[in-house]
Amino acid sequence: MRTFGWLLVVANLIGAVALYFGHDGGDAATRGLGRGIGGLLAVLALVAAFLLWWGSRASGRGIILIIAGALVVIPPVLLMLSMSEAGLALLFPSRRGIPRPGPVVRYDFPTAETKEVALAIVMGDHARVDSLIRTTKPDLAARDERGQSLLGIATHHAMVYGATMDYLEPLRQLLAAGAVPRPDDAGPEELMITKLARVTGEPGAAAFAMLLAAGLSPDERDRDGRSALFDDYLTPEAARVLLSHGVSHSPRDPNDSRQDWSPLTHQADRGNWATAHVLLEAGIALDYATPPGSRFANVMATAQERATEADSADPGFRALVAAAVPRTPTRR
């Protein structure tokens, strides 16, 4: 045990010297951290060395040897734990449940020309996108390693936070070159109709309208076989685009036992007040119940009873309540 302890003392001293005299990198907040850790390791190693020497020369000092061993075992154990996801989660409970980052997207398309167009879209070089489409003839139907097409990448580009209307240019250029929207252009993890049902802002809504005009069906179903009007995160912008492009006004949720609920009832129940108000003003059925409107009336009455202060201050909530009252029967 003493021999192993001395080996750990030496290892700790080597680590302390490497940290203390190594390159002092990092930013203003972390500069000097390595030297601090190196100094702490040196102190622990020297204390452990003294305890090992004392414990080996005095009888009945087994506890001293154990303490000395613990002092030099803790640093390498912490180092090993910090080098794995499970170890970090053990050291820092707040990291538990945080998803691991996915692989870096490489935009590996079958042809170099197609990859160049994808990279130009991502970098926001719209003039280069236009030039490459006209001169290199990229494969508009190809997909990268994540299953995205150029059209899917361009659609995402138009939906990023802070996008302006000029972010629509790559999408417009691809459609003009003959790209045809497909339900899975965004890859296997998320269908385009689901992605587009959650757009916010003018560029995203315009991108949605462009894809619908180019052939994407407004009645495309999500992975659960539901109309986008039933999407739990349907935005008012997306609802307006769907309604203006002829989405069915009377879809049913095939996976819900409440078959007498319409998209309007569903959105109101989800607390998507502004979206529900858009559907109500567009003439979507209150519900499919007998008598008509009774399920929606129940949902709205419950919503008003449970409304929080934030709900009452929400313009969407107030507008929905004001528009719904004269159209709904008494709660049953």
Coordinates of N, CA and C in Angstrom, one line a residue, residues 1-2 48-70:
M1 N 0.8 -1.2 0.0 CA 0.0 0.0 0.0 C 0.9 1.3 0.0
R2 N 2.0 1.2 0.8 CA 2.9 2.4 0.9 C 3.5 2.6 -0.5
A48 N 0.7 14.4 1.6 CA 0.6 13.0 1.6 C 2.0 12.3 1.7
A49 N 3.0 12.9 1.2 CA 4.4 12.4 1.3 C 4.8 12.4 2.8
F50 N 4.5 13.5 3.5 CA 4.9 13.6 4.9 C 4.1 12.5 5.7
L51 N 2.8 12.4 5.4 CA 2.0 11.4 6.1 C 2.5 10.0 5.9
L52 N 2.9 9.7 4.6 CA 3.4 8.3 4.3 C 4.7 8.1 5.0
W53 N 5.6 9.1 5.1 CA 6.9 8.9 5.8 C 6.6 8.7 7.3
W54 N 5.7 9.5 7.8 CA 5.4 9.4 9.3 C 4.7 8.1 9.5
G55 N 3.8 7.7 8.7 CA 3.0 6.4 9.0 C 3.9 5.2 8.8
S56 N 4.9 5.3 8.0 CA 5.8 4.1 7.8 C 6.8 4.0 8.9
R57 N 7.1 5.0 9.7 CA 8.1 5.0 10.8 C 7.4 4.8 12.2
A58 N 6.2 5.0 12.3 CA 5.5 4.9 13.6 C 4.6 3.7 13.6
S59 N 4.5 3.0 14.7 CA 3.6 1.8 14.8 C 2.2 2.3 15.1
G60 N 1.2 1.5 14.6 CA -0.2 1.8 14.9 C -0.6 3.1 14.2
R61 N 0.0 3.4 13.0 CA -0.4 4.6 12.3 C -1.1 4.2 11.0
G62 N -1.8 3.1 10.9 CA -2.5 2.7 9.7 C -3.4 3.7 9.2
I63 N -4.1 4.4 10.1 CA -5.1 5.4 9.7 C -4.4 6.6 8.9
I64 N -3.1 6.9 9.3 CA -2.3 7.9 8.6 C -2.1 7.5 7.2
L65 N -1.7 6.2 7.0 CA -1.5 5.8 5.6 C -2.8 5.9 4.8
I66 N -3.9 5.6 5.4 CA -5.2 5.7 4.6 C -5.5 7.1 4.2
I67 N -5.2 8.0 5.1 CA -5.5 9.5 4.8 C -4.5 9.9 3.7
A68 N -3.3 9.5 3.8 CA -2.3 9.9 2.8 C -2.7 9.3 1.5
G69 N -3.2 8.1 1.4 CA -3.6 7.5 0.1 C -4.8 8.2 -0.4
A70 N -5.7 8.6 0.4 CA -6.9 9.3 0.0 C -6.5 10.7 -0.7

